[in-house]
Short mmCIF file of C-alpha atoms and ligand atoms in Angstrom, two decimals:
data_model
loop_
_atom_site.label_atom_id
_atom_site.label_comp_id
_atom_site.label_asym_id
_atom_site.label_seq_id
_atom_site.Cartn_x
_atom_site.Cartn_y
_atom_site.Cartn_z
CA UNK A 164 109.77 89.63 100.05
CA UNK A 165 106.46 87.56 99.56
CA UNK A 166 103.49 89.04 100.93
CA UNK A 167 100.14 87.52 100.92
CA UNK A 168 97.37 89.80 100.88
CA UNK A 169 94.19 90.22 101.52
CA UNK A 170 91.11 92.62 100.32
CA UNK A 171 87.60 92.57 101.78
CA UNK A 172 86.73 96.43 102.16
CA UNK A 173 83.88 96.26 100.04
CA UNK A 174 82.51 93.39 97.76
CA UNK A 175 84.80 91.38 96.22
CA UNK A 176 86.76 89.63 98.73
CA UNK A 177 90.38 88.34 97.40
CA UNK A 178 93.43 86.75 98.23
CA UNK A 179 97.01 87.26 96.71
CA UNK A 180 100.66 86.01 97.12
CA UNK A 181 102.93 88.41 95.37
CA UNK A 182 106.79 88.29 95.19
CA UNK A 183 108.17 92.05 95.65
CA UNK A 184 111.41 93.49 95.39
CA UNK A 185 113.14 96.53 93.99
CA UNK A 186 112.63 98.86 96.97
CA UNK A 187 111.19 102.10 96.73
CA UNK A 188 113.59 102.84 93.98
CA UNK A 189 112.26 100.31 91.02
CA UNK A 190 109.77 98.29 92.73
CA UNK A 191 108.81 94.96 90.83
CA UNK A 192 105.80 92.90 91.88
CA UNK A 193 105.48 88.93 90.56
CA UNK A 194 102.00 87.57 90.64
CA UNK A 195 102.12 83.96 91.85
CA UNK A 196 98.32 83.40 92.70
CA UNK A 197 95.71 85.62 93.21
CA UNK A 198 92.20 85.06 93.32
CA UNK A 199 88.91 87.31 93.79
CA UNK A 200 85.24 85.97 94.54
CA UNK A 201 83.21 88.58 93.90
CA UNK A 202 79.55 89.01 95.87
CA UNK A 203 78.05 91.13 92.90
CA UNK A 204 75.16 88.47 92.12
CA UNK A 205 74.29 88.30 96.15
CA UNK A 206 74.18 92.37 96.15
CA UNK A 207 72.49 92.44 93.27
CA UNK A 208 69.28 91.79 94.44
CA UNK A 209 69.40 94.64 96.38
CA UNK A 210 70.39 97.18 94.06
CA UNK A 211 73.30 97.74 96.12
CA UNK A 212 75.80 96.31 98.87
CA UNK A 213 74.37 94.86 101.92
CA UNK A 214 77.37 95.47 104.66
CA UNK A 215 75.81 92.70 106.71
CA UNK A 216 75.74 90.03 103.62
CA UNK A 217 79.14 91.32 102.30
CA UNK A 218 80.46 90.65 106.15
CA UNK A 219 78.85 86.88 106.26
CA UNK A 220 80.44 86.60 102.19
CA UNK A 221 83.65 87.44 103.31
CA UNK A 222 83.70 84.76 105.98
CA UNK A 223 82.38 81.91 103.97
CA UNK A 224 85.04 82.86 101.03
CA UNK A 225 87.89 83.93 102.65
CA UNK A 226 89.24 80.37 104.36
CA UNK A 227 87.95 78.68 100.46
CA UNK A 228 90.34 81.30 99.06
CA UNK A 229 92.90 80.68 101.79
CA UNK A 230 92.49 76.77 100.76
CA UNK A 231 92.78 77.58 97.36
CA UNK A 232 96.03 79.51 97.86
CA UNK A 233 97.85 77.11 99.94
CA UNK A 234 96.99 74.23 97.41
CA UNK A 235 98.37 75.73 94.54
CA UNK A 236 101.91 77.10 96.13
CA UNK A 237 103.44 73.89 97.06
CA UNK A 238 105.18 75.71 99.91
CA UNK A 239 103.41 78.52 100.90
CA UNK A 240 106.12 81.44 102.28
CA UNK A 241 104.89 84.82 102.99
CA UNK A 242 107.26 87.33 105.20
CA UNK A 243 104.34 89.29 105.70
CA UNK A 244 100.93 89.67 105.65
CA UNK A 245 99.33 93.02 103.93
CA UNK A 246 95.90 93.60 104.51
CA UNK A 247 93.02 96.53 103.97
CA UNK A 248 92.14 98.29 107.13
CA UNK A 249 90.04 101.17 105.42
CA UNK A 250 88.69 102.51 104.15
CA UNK A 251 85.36 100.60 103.33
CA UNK A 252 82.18 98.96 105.16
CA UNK A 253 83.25 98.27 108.34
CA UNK A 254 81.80 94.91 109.32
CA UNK A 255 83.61 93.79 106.24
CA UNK A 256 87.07 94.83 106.55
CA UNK A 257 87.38 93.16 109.97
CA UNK A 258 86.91 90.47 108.66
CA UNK A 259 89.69 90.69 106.48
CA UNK A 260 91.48 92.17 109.69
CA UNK A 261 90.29 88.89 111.79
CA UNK A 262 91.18 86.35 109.07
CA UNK A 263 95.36 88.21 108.78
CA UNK A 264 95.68 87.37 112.30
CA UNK A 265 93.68 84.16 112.54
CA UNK A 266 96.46 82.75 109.68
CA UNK A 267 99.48 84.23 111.22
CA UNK A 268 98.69 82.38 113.97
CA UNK A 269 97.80 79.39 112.58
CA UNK A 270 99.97 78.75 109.60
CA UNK A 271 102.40 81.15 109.47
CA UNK A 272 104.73 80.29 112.66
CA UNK A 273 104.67 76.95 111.10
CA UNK A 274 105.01 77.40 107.11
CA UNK A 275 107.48 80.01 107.46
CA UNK A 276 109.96 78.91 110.21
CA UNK A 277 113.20 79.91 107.94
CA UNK A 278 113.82 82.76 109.72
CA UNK A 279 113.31 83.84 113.18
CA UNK A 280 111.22 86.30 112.97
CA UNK A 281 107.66 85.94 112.23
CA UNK A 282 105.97 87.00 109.52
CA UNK A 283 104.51 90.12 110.12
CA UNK A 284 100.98 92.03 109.65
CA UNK A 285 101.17 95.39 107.45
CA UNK A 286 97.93 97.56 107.98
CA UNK A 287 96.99 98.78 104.68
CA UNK A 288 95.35 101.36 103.52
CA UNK A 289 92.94 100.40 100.51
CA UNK A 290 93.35 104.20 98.52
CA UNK A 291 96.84 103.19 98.61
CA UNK A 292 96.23 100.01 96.67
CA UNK A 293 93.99 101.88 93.71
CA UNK A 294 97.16 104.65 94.28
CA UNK A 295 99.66 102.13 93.22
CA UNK A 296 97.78 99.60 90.91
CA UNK A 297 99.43 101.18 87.94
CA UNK A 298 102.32 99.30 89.31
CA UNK A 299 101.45 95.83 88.92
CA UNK A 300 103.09 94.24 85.49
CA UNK A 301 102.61 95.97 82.64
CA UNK A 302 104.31 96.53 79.25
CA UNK A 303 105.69 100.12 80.02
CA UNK A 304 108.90 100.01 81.62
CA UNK A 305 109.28 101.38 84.72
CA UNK A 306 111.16 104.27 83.50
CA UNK A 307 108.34 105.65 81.76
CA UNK A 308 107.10 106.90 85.62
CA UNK A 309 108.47 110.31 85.74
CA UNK A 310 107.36 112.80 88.08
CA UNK A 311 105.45 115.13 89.03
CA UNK A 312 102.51 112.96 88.22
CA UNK A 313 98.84 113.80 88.57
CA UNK A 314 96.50 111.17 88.98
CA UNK A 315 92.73 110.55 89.18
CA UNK A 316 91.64 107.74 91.29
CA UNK A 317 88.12 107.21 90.63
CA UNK A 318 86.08 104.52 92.36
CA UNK A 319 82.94 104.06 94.10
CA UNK A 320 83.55 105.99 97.34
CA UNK A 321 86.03 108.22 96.22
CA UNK A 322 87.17 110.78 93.40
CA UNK A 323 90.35 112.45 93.72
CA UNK A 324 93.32 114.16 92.07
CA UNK A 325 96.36 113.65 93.73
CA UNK A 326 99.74 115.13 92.99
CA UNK A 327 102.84 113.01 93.29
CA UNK A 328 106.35 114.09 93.27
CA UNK A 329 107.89 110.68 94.07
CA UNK A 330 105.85 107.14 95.03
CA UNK A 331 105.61 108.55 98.44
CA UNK A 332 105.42 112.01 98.46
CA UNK A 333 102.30 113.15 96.83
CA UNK A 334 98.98 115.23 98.63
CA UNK A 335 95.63 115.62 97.25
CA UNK A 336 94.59 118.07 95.40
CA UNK A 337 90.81 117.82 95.52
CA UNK A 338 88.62 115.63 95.58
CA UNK A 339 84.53 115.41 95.09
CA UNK A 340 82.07 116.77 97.56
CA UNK A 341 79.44 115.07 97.26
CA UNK A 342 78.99 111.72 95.14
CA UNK A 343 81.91 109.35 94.04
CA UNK A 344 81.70 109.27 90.32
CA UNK A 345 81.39 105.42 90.64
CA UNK A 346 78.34 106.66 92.96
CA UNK A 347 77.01 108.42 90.17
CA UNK A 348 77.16 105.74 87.43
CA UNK A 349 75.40 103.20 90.12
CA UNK A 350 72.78 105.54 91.34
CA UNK A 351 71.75 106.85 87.12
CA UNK A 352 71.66 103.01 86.22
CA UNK A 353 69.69 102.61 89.10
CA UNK A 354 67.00 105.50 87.63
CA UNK A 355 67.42 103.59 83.94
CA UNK A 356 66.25 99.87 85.57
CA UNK A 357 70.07 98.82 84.86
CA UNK A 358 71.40 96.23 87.56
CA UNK A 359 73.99 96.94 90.12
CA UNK A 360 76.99 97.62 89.87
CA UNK A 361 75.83 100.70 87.43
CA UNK A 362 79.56 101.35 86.15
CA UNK A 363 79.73 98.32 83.84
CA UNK A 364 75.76 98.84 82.47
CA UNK A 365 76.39 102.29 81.67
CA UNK A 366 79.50 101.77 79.32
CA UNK A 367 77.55 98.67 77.55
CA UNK A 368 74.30 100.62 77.08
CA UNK A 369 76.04 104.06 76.06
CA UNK A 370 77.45 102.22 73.11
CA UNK A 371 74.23 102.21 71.82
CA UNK A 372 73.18 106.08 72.36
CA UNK A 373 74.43 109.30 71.31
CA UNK A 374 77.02 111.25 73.51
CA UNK A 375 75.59 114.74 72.28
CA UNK A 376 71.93 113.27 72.60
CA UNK A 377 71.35 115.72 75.98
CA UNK A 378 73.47 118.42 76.85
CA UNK A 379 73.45 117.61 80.82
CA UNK A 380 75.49 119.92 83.03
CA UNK A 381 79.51 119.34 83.77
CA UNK A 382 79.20 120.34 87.38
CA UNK A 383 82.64 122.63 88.30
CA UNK A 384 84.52 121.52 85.48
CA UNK A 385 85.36 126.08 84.92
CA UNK A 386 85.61 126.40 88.34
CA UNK A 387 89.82 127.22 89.73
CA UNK A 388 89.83 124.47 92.01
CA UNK A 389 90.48 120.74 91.42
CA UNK A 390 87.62 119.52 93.26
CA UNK A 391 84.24 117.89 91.90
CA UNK A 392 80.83 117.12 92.06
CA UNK A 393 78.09 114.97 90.57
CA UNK A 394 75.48 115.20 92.52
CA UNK A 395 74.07 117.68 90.19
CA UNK A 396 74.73 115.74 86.97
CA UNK A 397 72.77 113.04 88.80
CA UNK A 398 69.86 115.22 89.33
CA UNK A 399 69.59 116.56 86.16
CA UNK A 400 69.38 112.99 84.76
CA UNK A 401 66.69 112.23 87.31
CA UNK A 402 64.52 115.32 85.36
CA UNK A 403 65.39 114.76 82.21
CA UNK A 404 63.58 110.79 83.33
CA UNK A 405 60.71 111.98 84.62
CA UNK A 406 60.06 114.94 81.89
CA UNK A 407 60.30 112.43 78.96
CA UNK A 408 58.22 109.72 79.97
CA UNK A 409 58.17 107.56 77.05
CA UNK A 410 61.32 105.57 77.96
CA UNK A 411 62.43 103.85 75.06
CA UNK A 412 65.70 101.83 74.33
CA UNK A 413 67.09 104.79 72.53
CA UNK A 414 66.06 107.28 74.75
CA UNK A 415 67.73 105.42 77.85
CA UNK A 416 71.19 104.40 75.45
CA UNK A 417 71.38 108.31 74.71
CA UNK A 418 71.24 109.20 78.51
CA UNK A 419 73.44 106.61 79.23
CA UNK A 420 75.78 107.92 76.32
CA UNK A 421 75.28 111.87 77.19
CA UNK A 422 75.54 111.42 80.99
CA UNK A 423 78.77 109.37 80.54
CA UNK A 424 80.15 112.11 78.62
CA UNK A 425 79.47 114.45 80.42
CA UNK A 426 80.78 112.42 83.94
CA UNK A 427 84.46 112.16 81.80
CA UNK A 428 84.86 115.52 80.34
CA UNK A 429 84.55 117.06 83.63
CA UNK A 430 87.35 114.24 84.93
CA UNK A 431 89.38 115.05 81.95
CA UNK A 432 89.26 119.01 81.94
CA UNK A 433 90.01 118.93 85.57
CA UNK A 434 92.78 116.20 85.42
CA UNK A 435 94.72 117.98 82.39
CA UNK A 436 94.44 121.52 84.17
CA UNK A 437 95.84 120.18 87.08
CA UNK A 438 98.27 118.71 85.08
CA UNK A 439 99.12 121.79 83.38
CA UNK A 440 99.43 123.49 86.11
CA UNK A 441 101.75 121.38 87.95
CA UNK A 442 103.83 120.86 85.10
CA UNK A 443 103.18 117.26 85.49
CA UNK A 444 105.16 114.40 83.02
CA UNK A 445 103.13 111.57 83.90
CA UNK A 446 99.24 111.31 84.47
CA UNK A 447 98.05 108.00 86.33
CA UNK A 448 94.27 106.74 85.94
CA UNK A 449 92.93 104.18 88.75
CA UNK A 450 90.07 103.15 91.04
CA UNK A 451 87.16 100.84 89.62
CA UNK A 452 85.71 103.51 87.03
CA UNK A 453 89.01 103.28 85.51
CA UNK A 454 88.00 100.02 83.95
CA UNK A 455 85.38 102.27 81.60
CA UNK A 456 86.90 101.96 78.30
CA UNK A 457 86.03 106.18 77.04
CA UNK A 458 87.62 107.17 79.66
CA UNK A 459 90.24 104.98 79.18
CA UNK A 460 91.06 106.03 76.04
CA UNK A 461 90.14 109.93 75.72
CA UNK A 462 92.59 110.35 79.19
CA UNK A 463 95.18 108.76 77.01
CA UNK A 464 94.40 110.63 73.75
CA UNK A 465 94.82 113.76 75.98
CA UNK A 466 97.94 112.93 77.63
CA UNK A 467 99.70 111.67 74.32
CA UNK A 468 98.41 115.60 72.98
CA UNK A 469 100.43 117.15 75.79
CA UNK A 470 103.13 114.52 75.30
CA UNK A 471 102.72 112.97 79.05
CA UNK A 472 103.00 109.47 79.99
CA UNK A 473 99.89 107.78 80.77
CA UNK A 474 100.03 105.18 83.31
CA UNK A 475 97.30 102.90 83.96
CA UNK A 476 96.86 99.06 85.64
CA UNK A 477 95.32 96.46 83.18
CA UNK A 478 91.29 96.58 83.76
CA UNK A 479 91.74 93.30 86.12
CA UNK A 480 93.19 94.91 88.60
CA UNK A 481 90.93 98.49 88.68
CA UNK A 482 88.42 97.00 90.47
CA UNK A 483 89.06 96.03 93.83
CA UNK A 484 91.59 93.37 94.21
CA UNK A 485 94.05 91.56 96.81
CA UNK A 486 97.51 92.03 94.12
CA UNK A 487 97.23 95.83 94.85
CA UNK A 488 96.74 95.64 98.38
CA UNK A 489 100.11 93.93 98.19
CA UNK A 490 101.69 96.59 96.28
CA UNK A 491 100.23 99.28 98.68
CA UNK A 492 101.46 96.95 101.67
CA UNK A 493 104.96 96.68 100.05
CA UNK A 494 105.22 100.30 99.60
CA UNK A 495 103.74 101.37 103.38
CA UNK A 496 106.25 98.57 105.14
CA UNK A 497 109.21 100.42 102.98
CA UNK A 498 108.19 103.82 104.47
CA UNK A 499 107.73 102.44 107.71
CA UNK A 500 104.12 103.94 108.08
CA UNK A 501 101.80 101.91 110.07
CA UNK A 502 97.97 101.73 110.77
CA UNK A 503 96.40 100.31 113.66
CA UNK A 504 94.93 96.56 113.06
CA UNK A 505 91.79 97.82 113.49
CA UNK A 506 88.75 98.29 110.30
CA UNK A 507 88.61 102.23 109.84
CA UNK A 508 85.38 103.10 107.69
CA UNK A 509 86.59 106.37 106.51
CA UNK A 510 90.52 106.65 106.06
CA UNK A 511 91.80 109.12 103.93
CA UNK A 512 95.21 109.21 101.22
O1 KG4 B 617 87.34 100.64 92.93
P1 KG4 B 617 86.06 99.92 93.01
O2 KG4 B 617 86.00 98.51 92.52
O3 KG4 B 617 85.48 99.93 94.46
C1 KG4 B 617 85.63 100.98 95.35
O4 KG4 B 617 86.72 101.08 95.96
O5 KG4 B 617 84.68 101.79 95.38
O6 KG4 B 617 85.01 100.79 92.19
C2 KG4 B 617 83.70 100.37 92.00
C3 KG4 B 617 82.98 101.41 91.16
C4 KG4 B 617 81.49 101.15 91.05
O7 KG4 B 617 80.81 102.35 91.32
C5 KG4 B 617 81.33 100.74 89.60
O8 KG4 B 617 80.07 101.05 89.04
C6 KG4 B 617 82.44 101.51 88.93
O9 KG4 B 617 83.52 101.42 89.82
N1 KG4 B 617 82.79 100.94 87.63
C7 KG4 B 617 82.65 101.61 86.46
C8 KG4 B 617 83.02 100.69 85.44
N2 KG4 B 617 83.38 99.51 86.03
C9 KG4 B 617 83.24 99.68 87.37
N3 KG4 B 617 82.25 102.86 86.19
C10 KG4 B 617 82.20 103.24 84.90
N4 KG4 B 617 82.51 102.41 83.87
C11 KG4 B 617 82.92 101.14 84.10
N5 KG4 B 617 83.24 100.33 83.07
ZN1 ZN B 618 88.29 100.19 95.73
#
């Protein structure tokens, strides 16, 4: 089926048209277009994202997209329509929610008119799409997914370790209480001057430091639960600021460098116990801090030592993005699971 979908939870707002078949079985996904206008310089200025500015974004771009979309696919067919309901800032996924139903109406009776029925609106839930980005084409074949799998999904709202026994049976394990890891990155770059989003700053300027520089604190990385927290990491970085005044390049690039270490061993050690312990085959990295390139690699390193798969999307499609919202919408119209067409801020996995 082609499903055109669309992503405005946060951000970045995008637009997709993916071809998907396979079932629930071996499911394939073909990227026809796809497109993503991201809002970072408007945020920017703000040292964060403005719900209200990402809402009036989302409007201006999301009919430009639309434009876009319908100008490159000669004949634009979708059966269905997937798009993020949570969960995110709310004024901006309605207008994601808004602009599904606004097109159905408008274009879709006529565009699609092969069939009788009507192309069709799939609530989707945006934890779903990080879930299932490892999906989207890559170079491993799709037999290398074997289960039970453990993943991380790390983003800006979120950190969790989830346990899957099959694409859709899986249930968290734990998850952070307190601050996103994503959170964490944006709120320390925030204390070293570095613009927002943090994520990104922090890898660059860590490059330049030295990882054992500081020992900062791995908050709960001994502790027999697979939950997390950063709050505490954050804190400590805030004192180690303030006590060494004197803030030189090479001080900053070795906090940057010691608090990113520290923010991925805990991720790691808690990832590979779980993954131990649940004799997993396959661990699966997403979310936008997934794009980080150390973590990247040492989660790899670490599952090639215990001889696991490691499954992973290409760093286009970790950060928020309309081709996994497809995926996630494939996947929740094949289990027949439905969410309300309504934005929900806080939605869980
Ligand atoms: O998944 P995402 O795009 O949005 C949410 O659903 O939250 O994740 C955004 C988060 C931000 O906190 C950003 O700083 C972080 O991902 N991020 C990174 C990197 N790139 C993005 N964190 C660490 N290293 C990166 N290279
Ligand atoms: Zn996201």
């Amino acid at each position: 089926m082609n499903i055109l979908a669309i992503e405005t939870s946060c951000d970045e707002t995008s637009l997709a048209l993916i071809e998907a078949k396979g079932g629930l079985k071996a499911p394939k996904f073909n990227i026809k277009k796809h497109f993503i206008a991201s809002q970072i310089e408007i945020h920017r200025a703000w040292g964060g994202v403005v719900p209200n500015l990402a809402k009036r974004e989302h409007e201006k771009n999301l009919p430009l997209l639309f434009k876009k979309l319908e100008a490159k696919s000669y004949k634009l067919k979708a059966n269905a329509i997937a798009v993020t309901v949570g969960p995110g800032l709310e004024p901006a996924l309605w207008t994601g929610v808004n602009f599904a139903k606004e097109i159905k109406k408008k274009h879709f009776p006529k565009i699609y008119s092969e069939r009788s029925r009507t192309t069709k609106i799939i609530g989707t839930n945006h934890l779903h799409g990080h879930m299932y980005s490892f999906l989207l084409p890559k170079s491993y074949k799709l037999k290398a997914i074997s289960y039970p799998a453990v993943q991380l999904l790390v983003s800006g709202g979120h950190t969790i370790l989830i346990l899957m026994k099959s694409l859709t049976d899986y249930k968290k394990l734990g998850e952070t209480r307190d601050d996103a890891a994503g959170e964490a990155f944006d709120k320390v770059a925030r204390m070293l001057k570095l613009p927002y989003p943090g994520g990104p700053e922090i890898e660059t300027l860590a490059k330049k430091g030295n990882p054992d520089a500081i020992d900062f604190p791995r908050p709960m990385i001994r502790d027999k639960n697979y939950d997390f927290s950063f709050s505490g990491l954050k804190t400590s970085v805030l004192y180690y600021l303030k006590a060494n005044e004197a803030k030189s390049y090479k001080l900053k690039a070795n906090v940057a460098a010691s608090f990113q270490q520290a923010a991925i061993d805990v991720l790691i050690t808690k990832t590979m116990r779980a993954a131990q312990e649940h004799n997993a085959k396959s661990i699966i990295l997403s979310g936008g801090v997934a794009a980080n390139s150390n973590l990247q690699k040492l989660m790899k390193l670490q599952a090639k030592s215990y001889k696991l798969n490691f499954l992973s999307a290409n760093k286009k499609f970790q950060g928020d993005n309309a081709a996994m919202i497809a995926v996630a919408g494939y996947i929740t119209h094949l289990r027949k699971k439905k969410y309300a067409l309504k934005a929900k801020g806080s939605l869980s996995i």
